[in-house]
Amino acid sequence: MENRKKSRELSEDLRTKIVEKYQQSQGYKSIFRDLHVPLSTVRNIIKKFTAHGTVANLPGRGWKRKINKRLQRRIVRMVDKQPQSSSKHIQAVLQTQGATASAQTICRHLNEMKCYGRRARRTPLLTQKHKKARLEFAKMYLKKPKSFCANILWTAETKVELFHKAHHLTVYRKRNEAYEEKNTIPTVKHGGGSKMFWGFFGVSGTGCLDYVIGIMKSEDYQKILGHNVGPSVRKLGLHQRSWVFQQDNDPKHTFKSTQKWLKTKRWRVLKWPAMSPDLNPIKHLWRDLTIAVGRRRPSHLRDLEQFAKEEWSEIPFERCNKLVDGYRKRLISVIFSKGRATKY
């Protein structure tokens, strides 16, 4: 037996016309012929108008909601206190309280309240001491003029793998051609080898990019700085007497030998809060570099080093300028979050 097709609901304007014709003393059959509406429908609309004085849809039609507004707010409070709660866990808690709802219904109601399931972001483990230092740093340098950040030489290190698992490439192919060699990305265990790079950049572009051999020690770090800081400062056009050197609190940067060596150079070193990678804009350039090198698909570590240096020099000046120019937003974000990790 075939299912009857559900008829389309009459518009409110058409229902109003039916009532108006009835009030003009037209009969049911006359209205049926004029408006081409089934006789039973005409009768029901007039009956409804006589009983309720309206042709609009009455409240309470359809299935009753299993979760009312009060229960919905309770669910939102649960996930607000414990964001990692699953819909099945919430379902079990509600059952102990005498309320029944499926996990799918709970998810739907959370979405209605603008709460969505998302992958948790990974952030450094910050203690109260770290948060306090970050907050003091942000408040101190927010008072500085915009020209201060424009005169900083930003530095950091990164690792670029030969076959990085995070290389997301889109290929256009036909069906059943997914595993043709041209449509695949080669992968090997442990990334197939990698290289560490130390980079420098400023408001006017990228500086030097140096390859780190083996595990870097404090002496190696000093050599890298000695070979690259001067050329980078000159290339970027930083003020010779007022430029500021930025580095994080890695142990090789804070060793007594490194601190003594930095004093001999008479560089102004930015006092950096620990556990604060989000305050260094160079991390965004590292992401750009990794993606750019991955697109060229190097097959050997020699290619990896060459491609990395070429792509680093090709990063647009506008990209660097925008990162430094918007640095105040990072500081404001740290203050707003009371020293906690930010989206940067």
CSV table of C-alpha atoms in Angstrom, one decimal:
chain,number,residue,atom,x,y,z
A,1,MET,CA,0.0,0.0,0.0
A,2,GLU,CA,1.5,3.4,-1.0
A,3,ASN,CA,1.9,6.1,1.6
A,4,ARG,CA,-0.3,9.1,1.1
A,5,LYS,CA,1.7,12.2,0.1
A,6,LYS,CA,1.4,14.8,2.8
A,7,SER,CA,-0.6,17.8,1.6
A,8,ARG,CA,0.9,21.3,1.7
A,9,GLU,CA,-0.4,23.5,4.5
A,10,LEU,CA,-2.6,26.4,3.4
A,11,SER,CA,-1.1,29.9,3.8
A,12,GLU,CA,-2.5,32.2,6.4
A,13,ASP,CA,-3.7,34.6,3.6
A,14,LEU,CA,-5.8,31.8,2.0
A,15,ARG,CA,-7.3,30.8,5.3
A,16,THR,CA,-8.3,34.5,5.9
A,17,LYS,CA,-10.0,34.6,2.5
A,18,ILE,CA,-12.0,31.6,3.4
A,19,VAL,CA,-13.2,33.2,6.6
A,20,GLU,CA,-14.0,36.5,4.9
A,21,LYS,CA,-16.2,34.7,2.3
A,22,TYR,CA,-18.0,32.8,5.0
A,23,GLN,CA,-18.6,36.1,6.9
A,24,GLN,CA,-20.1,37.4,3.6
A,25,SER,CA,-22.7,34.6,3.9
A,26,GLN,CA,-21.1,32.3,1.2
A,27,GLY,CA,-21.7,28.6,1.7
A,28,TYR,CA,-19.0,25.9,2.0
A,29,LYS,CA,-19.6,24.7,-1.6
A,30,SER,CA,-19.4,28.2,-3.0
A,31,ILE,CA,-16.1,28.8,-1.2
A,32,PHE,CA,-14.9,25.4,-2.4
A,33,ARG,CA,-15.6,26.4,-6.1
A,34,ASP,CA,-14.1,29.9,-5.8
A,35,LEU,CA,-10.9,29.1,-4.0
A,36,HIS,CA,-10.4,25.4,-5.1
A,37,VAL,CA,-9.9,24.3,-1.5
A,38,PRO,CA,-11.3,20.9,-0.4
A,39,LEU,CA,-14.7,21.1,1.2
A,40,SER,CA,-13.5,19.4,4.4
A,41,THR,CA,-10.6,21.9,4.7
A,42,VAL,CA,-13.0,24.8,4.4
A,43,ARG,CA,-15.2,23.3,7.1
A,44,ASN,CA,-12.3,22.8,9.5
A,45,ILE,CA,-10.9,26.3,9.0
A,46,ILE,CA,-14.3,27.9,9.7
A,47,LYS,CA,-14.8,25.6,12.7
A,48,LYS,CA,-11.4,26.6,14.1
A,49,PHE,CA,-12.1,30.3,13.6
A,50,THR,CA,-15.5,30.0,15.3
A,51,ALA,CA,-13.9,28.3,18.3
A,52,HIS,CA,-10.7,30.3,18.7
A,53,GLY,CA,-11.2,33.5,16.7
A,54,THR,CA,-8.0,33.1,14.6
A,55,VAL,CA,-6.8,31.2,11.6
A,56,ALA,CA,-3.1,31.2,12.7
A,57,ASN,CA,-1.5,28.0,13.9
A,58,LEU,CA,-2.2,27.4,17.5
A,59,PRO,CA,0.7,26.8,20.0
A,60,GLY,CA,1.5,23.2,21.1
A,61,ARG,CA,1.3,21.6,17.7
A,62,GLY,CA,3.6,18.7,16.8
A,63,TRP,CA,5.8,16.6,19.1
A,64,LYS,CA,6.3,17.8,22.7
A,65,ARG,CA,9.9,18.7,23.5
A,66,LYS,CA,11.6,16.2,25.9
A,67,ILE,CA,14.0,18.9,27.1
A,68,ASN,CA,12.4,22.1,28.4
A,69,LYS,CA,14.1,25.4,28.8
A,70,ARG,CA,15.0,24.8,32.4
A,71,LEU,CA,16.6,21.4,31.7
A,72,GLN,CA,18.4,22.9,28.7
A,73,ARG,CA,20.0,25.5,30.9
A,74,ARG,CA,21.0,22.8,33.3
A,75,ILE,CA,22.8,20.9,30.5
A,76,VAL,CA,24.6,24.0,29.5
A,77,ARG,CA,25.8,24.6,33.1
A,78,MET,CA,27.1,21.0,33.1
A,79,VAL,CA,29.3,21.4,30.0
A,80,ASP,CA,30.3,24.9,31.2
A,81,LYS,CA,31.7,23.4,34.4
A,82,GLN,CA,33.1,20.2,32.7
A,83,PRO,CA,33.6,21.0,28.9
A,84,GLN,CA,35.0,17.5,28.3
A,85,SER,CA,31.7,15.8,29.3
A,86,SER,CA,30.3,13.6,26.5
A,87,SER,CA,26.7,13.6,25.5
A,88,LYS,CA,26.4,10.0,26.8
A,89,HIS,CA,27.8,11.1,30.2
A,90,ILE,CA,25.2,13.9,30.3
A,91,GLN,CA,22.5,11.4,29.3
A,92,ALA,CA,23.5,9.2,32.2
A,93,VAL,CA,23.5,12.1,34.7
A,94,LEU,CA,20.0,13.2,33.5
A,95,GLN,CA,18.7,9.6,33.9
A,96,THR,CA,19.7,9.6,37.6
A,97,GLN,CA,17.7,12.8,37.9
A,98,GLY,CA,14.6,11.4,36.3
A,99,ALA,CA,14.9,12.9,32.9
A,100,THR,CA,15.2,10.9,29.7
A,101,ALA,CA,16.7,12.1,26.4
A,102,SER,CA,18.9,10.6,23.7
A,103,ALA,CA,22.5,11.6,23.2
A,104,GLN,CA,21.5,13.1,19.8
A,105,THR,CA,18.8,15.2,21.4
A,106,ILE,CA,21.3,16.5,24.0
A,107,CYS,CA,23.7,17.5,21.2
A,108,ARG,CA,21.0,19.2,19.3
A,109,HIS,CA,19.9,21.3,22.3
A,110,LEU,CA,23.5,22.2,23.1
A,111,ASN,CA,23.9,23.5,19.5
A,112,GLU,CA,20.7,25.5,20.0
A,113,MET,CA,22.4,27.2,22.9
A,114,LYS,CA,25.5,27.9,20.8
A,115,CYS,CA,27.6,25.2,22.4
A,116,TYR,CA,29.4,23.0,19.8
A,117,GLY,CA,31.8,20.0,20.1
A,118,ARG,CA,35.2,21.1,19.0
A,119,ARG,CA,38.7,19.6,19.3
A,120,ALA,CA,40.5,21.0,22.4
A,121,ARG,CA,43.4,23.3,21.7
A,122,ARG,CA,46.9,22.3,23.0
A,123,THR,CA,48.5,25.1,25.2
A,124,PRO,CA,51.5,25.3,27.5
A,125,LEU,CA,50.9,24.3,31.1
A,126,LEU,CA,50.9,27.6,32.9
A,127,THR,CA,51.3,28.0,36.6
A,128,GLN,CA,50.1,31.1,38.6
A,129,LYS,CA,53.7,32.3,38.4
A,130,HIS,CA,53.7,32.1,34.6
A,131,LYS,CA,50.4,33.8,34.3
A,132,LYS,CA,51.6,36.7,36.6
A,133,ALA,CA,54.8,37.1,34.6
A,134,ARG,CA,52.8,37.1,31.3
A,135,LEU,CA,50.4,39.7,32.6
A,136,GLU,CA,53.2,42.0,33.8
A,137,PHE,CA,54.9,41.7,30.5
A,138,ALA,CA,51.7,42.6,28.5
A,139,LYS,CA,50.9,45.6,30.7
A,140,MET,CA,54.5,46.9,30.6
A,141,TYR,CA,54.9,46.7,26.8
A,142,LEU,CA,51.4,47.8,26.0
A,143,LYS,CA,52.5,51.2,27.2
A,144,LYS,CA,55.4,51.3,24.8
A,145,PRO,CA,55.1,53.3,21.5
A,146,LYS,CA,54.3,51.4,18.4
A,147,SER,CA,57.8,52.0,17.1
A,148,PHE,CA,59.3,49.8,19.9
A,149,CYS,CA,57.9,46.6,18.5
A,150,ALA,CA,59.0,47.7,15.0
A,151,ASN,CA,62.6,47.8,16.3
A,152,ILE,CA,62.7,44.2,17.7
A,153,LEU,CA,64.6,41.4,16.1
A,154,TRP,CA,62.4,38.3,16.6
A,155,THR,CA,64.1,34.9,16.8
A,156,ALA,CA,63.3,31.3,17.4
A,157,GLU,CA,64.0,27.8,16.2
A,158,THR,CA,61.9,25.2,14.5
A,159,LYS,CA,62.1,21.7,13.1
A,160,VAL,CA,61.1,20.9,9.5
A,161,GLU,CA,60.6,17.2,8.7
A,162,LEU,CA,61.3,15.7,5.3
A,163,PHE,CA,57.9,14.0,5.1
A,164,HIS,CA,55.7,15.8,7.6
A,165,LYS,CA,52.4,14.2,8.5
A,166,ALA,CA,50.8,17.6,8.8
A,167,HIS,CA,51.2,18.4,5.1
A,168,HIS,CA,47.6,18.8,3.9
A,169,LEU,CA,47.5,18.8,0.1
A,170,THR,CA,44.4,18.7,-2.1
A,171,VAL,CA,44.5,16.8,-5.4
A,172,TYR,CA,42.0,16.7,-8.1
A,173,ARG,CA,41.4,13.1,-9.3
A,174,LYS,CA,38.8,10.8,-10.7
A,175,ARG,CA,37.1,8.0,-8.9
A,176,ASN,CA,39.2,5.0,-8.1
A,177,GLU,CA,42.5,6.9,-8.7
A,178,ALA,CA,43.2,7.7,-5.0
A,179,TYR,CA,46.3,5.5,-4.8
A,180,GLU,CA,47.9,6.5,-8.1
A,181,GLU,CA,51.4,7.8,-7.3
A,182,LYS,CA,50.7,11.3,-8.6
A,183,ASN,CA,47.7,11.5,-6.1
A,184,THR,CA,49.5,10.4,-3.0
A,185,ILE,CA,51.9,11.9,-0.4
A,186,PRO,CA,54.9,9.7,0.5
A,187,THR,CA,55.4,9.1,4.2
A,188,VAL,CA,58.0,7.2,6.2
A,189,LYS,CA,58.5,6.4,9.8
A,190,HIS,CA,59.6,9.3,12.1
A,191,GLY,CA,59.2,11.8,9.3
A,192,GLY,CA,62.1,10.5,7.2
A,193,GLY,CA,64.6,12.8,9.0
A,194,SER,CA,64.4,16.5,9.8
A,195,LYS,CA,66.4,19.6,10.1
A,196,MET,CA,66.4,22.3,12.8
A,197,PHE,CA,66.5,25.9,11.7
A,198,TRP,CA,67.1,29.2,13.5
A,199,GLY,CA,65.4,32.2,12.0
A,200,PHE,CA,65.3,36.0,12.4
A,201,PHE,CA,62.7,38.5,11.3
A,202,GLY,CA,61.5,42.0,11.8
A,203,VAL,CA,58.8,44.4,10.7
A,204,SER,CA,60.4,44.9,7.3
A,205,GLY,CA,60.8,41.2,6.4
A,206,THR,CA,62.7,38.1,7.1
A,207,GLY,CA,66.4,38.0,8.1
A,208,CYS,CA,68.8,35.1,8.1
A,209,LEU,CA,67.8,31.5,8.4
A,210,ASP,CA,70.6,29.2,9.7
A,211,TYR,CA,70.7,25.4,9.8
A,212,VAL,CA,71.4,23.8,13.2
A,213,ILE,CA,73.8,20.9,13.2
A,214,GLY,CA,72.9,18.2,15.8
A,215,ILE,CA,71.8,19.1,19.3
A,216,MET,CA,72.3,22.8,19.9
A,217,LYS,CA,74.4,23.7,22.9
A,218,SER,CA,75.1,27.1,24.4
A,219,GLU,CA,78.3,27.4,22.4
A,220,ASP,CA,76.5,26.5,19.2
A,221,TYR,CA,73.8,29.1,20.0
A,222,GLN,CA,76.4,31.8,20.5
A,223,LYS,CA,78.0,31.0,17.1
A,224,ILE,CA,74.6,31.1,15.3
A,225,LEU,CA,73.9,34.5,16.8
A,226,GLY,CA,77.4,35.8,16.1
A,227,HIS,CA,77.0,34.8,12.4
A,228,ASN,CA,73.4,35.9,11.8
A,229,VAL,CA,72.3,38.7,14.1
A,230,GLY,CA,74.5,41.5,12.6
A,231,PRO,CA,73.6,40.6,9.0
A,232,SER,CA,69.9,40.4,9.9
A,233,VAL,CA,69.9,43.7,11.7
A,234,ARG,CA,71.5,45.4,8.7
A,235,LYS,CA,69.2,43.7,6.2
A,236,LEU,CA,66.1,44.7,8.1
A,237,GLY,CA,67.2,48.2,8.6
A,238,LEU,CA,66.8,48.2,12.4
A,239,HIS,CA,68.2,51.2,14.3
A,240,GLN,CA,71.8,50.3,15.2
A,241,ARG,CA,71.7,51.9,18.7
A,242,SER,CA,68.2,51.1,19.8
A,243,TRP,CA,67.2,47.7,18.3
A,244,VAL,CA,66.1,45.0,20.7
A,245,PHE,CA,67.0,41.3,20.7
A,246,GLN,CA,64.2,38.8,21.5
A,247,GLN,CA,64.8,35.2,22.7
A,248,ASP,CA,62.8,32.8,24.8
A,249,ASN,CA,63.9,31.2,28.1
A,250,ASP,CA,65.4,28.0,26.7
A,251,PRO,CA,68.2,26.7,29.0
A,252,LYS,CA,70.9,27.3,26.4
A,253,HIS,CA,69.8,30.9,26.2
A,254,THR,CA,69.9,31.5,30.0
A,255,PHE,CA,73.2,29.7,30.7
A,256,LYS,CA,75.8,31.8,32.4
A,257,SER,CA,78.2,31.5,29.5
A,258,THR,CA,75.5,32.7,27.1
A,259,GLN,CA,74.4,35.6,29.4
A,260,LYS,CA,78.1,36.7,29.7
A,261,TRP,CA,78.6,36.5,25.9
A,262,LEU,CA,75.5,38.6,25.3
A,263,LYS,CA,76.8,41.3,27.7
A,264,THR,CA,80.0,41.5,25.7
A,265,LYS,CA,77.8,42.2,22.6
A,266,ARG,CA,76.0,45.0,24.4
A,267,TRP,CA,72.7,44.0,22.8
A,268,ARG,CA,69.4,45.1,24.4
A,269,VAL,CA,67.7,41.8,25.3
A,270,LEU,CA,64.0,41.7,25.8
A,271,LYS,CA,63.0,40.2,29.1
A,272,TRP,CA,60.8,37.3,28.1
A,273,PRO,CA,58.1,35.6,30.2
A,274,ALA,CA,58.5,31.8,30.4
A,275,MET,CA,56.0,29.4,28.6
A,276,SER,CA,54.9,32.1,26.1
A,277,PRO,CA,55.2,30.9,22.5
A,278,ASP,CA,51.9,32.7,21.7
A,279,LEU,CA,53.7,36.0,22.3
A,280,ASN,CA,56.3,35.4,19.6
A,281,PRO,CA,54.9,36.2,16.1
A,282,ILE,CA,57.6,34.1,14.4
A,283,LYS,CA,55.6,30.9,15.1
A,284,HIS,CA,53.2,32.0,12.3
A,285,LEU,CA,56.1,32.3,9.9
A,286,TRP,CA,57.2,28.8,10.9
A,287,ARG,CA,53.8,27.5,9.8
A,288,ASP,CA,54.1,29.3,6.5
A,289,LEU,CA,57.5,27.9,6.0
A,290,THR,CA,56.5,24.3,6.8
A,291,ILE,CA,53.6,24.5,4.4
A,292,ALA,CA,55.6,26.1,1.6
A,293,VAL,CA,58.4,23.5,1.9
A,294,GLY,CA,55.9,20.6,2.0
A,295,ARG,CA,54.3,21.8,-1.2
A,296,ARG,CA,57.7,21.4,-3.0
A,297,ARG,CA,57.9,17.8,-1.7
A,298,PRO,CA,61.6,17.5,-1.0
A,299,SER,CA,63.0,14.0,-1.4
A,300,HIS,CA,66.4,14.5,0.4
A,301,LEU,CA,67.6,16.5,3.4
A,302,ARG,CA,69.8,18.6,1.1
A,303,ASP,CA,66.7,19.6,-0.8
A,304,LEU,CA,65.0,20.3,2.5
A,305,GLU,CA,67.6,22.8,3.6
A,306,GLN,CA,67.7,24.5,0.2
A,307,PHE,CA,63.9,24.8,-0.1
A,308,ALA,CA,63.6,26.1,3.4
A,309,LYS,CA,66.1,28.9,2.8
A,310,GLU,CA,64.5,29.8,-0.5
A,311,GLU,CA,61.0,29.8,0.9
A,312,TRP,CA,62.1,31.8,4.0
A,313,SER,CA,63.5,34.6,1.8
A,314,GLU,CA,60.3,34.6,-0.3
A,315,ILE,CA,57.9,35.3,2.6
A,316,PRO,CA,56.3,38.7,1.7
A,317,PHE,CA,57.2,41.8,3.6
A,318,GLU,CA,53.5,42.5,4.1
A,319,ARG,CA,53.2,39.3,6.1
A,320,CYS,CA,55.9,40.2,8.5
A,321,ASN,CA,54.7,43.8,8.8
A,322,LYS,CA,51.2,42.7,9.6
A,323,LEU,CA,52.4,40.3,12.4
A,324,VAL,CA,54.5,43.0,14.1
A,325,ASP,CA,51.9,45.8,13.4
A,326,GLY,CA,49.2,43.8,15.2
A,327,TYR,CA,51.4,42.8,18.2
A,328,ARG,CA,49.4,45.1,20.5
A,329,LYS,CA,46.4,42.8,20.0
A,330,ARG,CA,48.4,39.9,21.5
A,331,LEU,CA,49.2,42.0,24.6
A,332,ILE,CA,45.6,43.1,25.0
A,333,SER,CA,44.5,39.4,24.6
A,334,VAL,CA,46.9,38.3,27.4
A,335,ILE,CA,45.6,41.1,29.7
A,336,PHE,CA,42.0,40.2,28.9
A,337,SER,CA,42.6,36.5,29.6
A,338,LYS,CA,44.5,37.4,32.9
A,339,GLY,CA,47.7,35.8,31.7
A,340,ARG,CA,46.2,32.6,30.4
A,341,ALA,CA,47.0,31.2,27.0
A,342,THR,CA,45.5,33.1,24.0
A,343,LYS,CA,44.4,32.2,20.5
A,344,TYR,CA,47.7,33.3,19.1
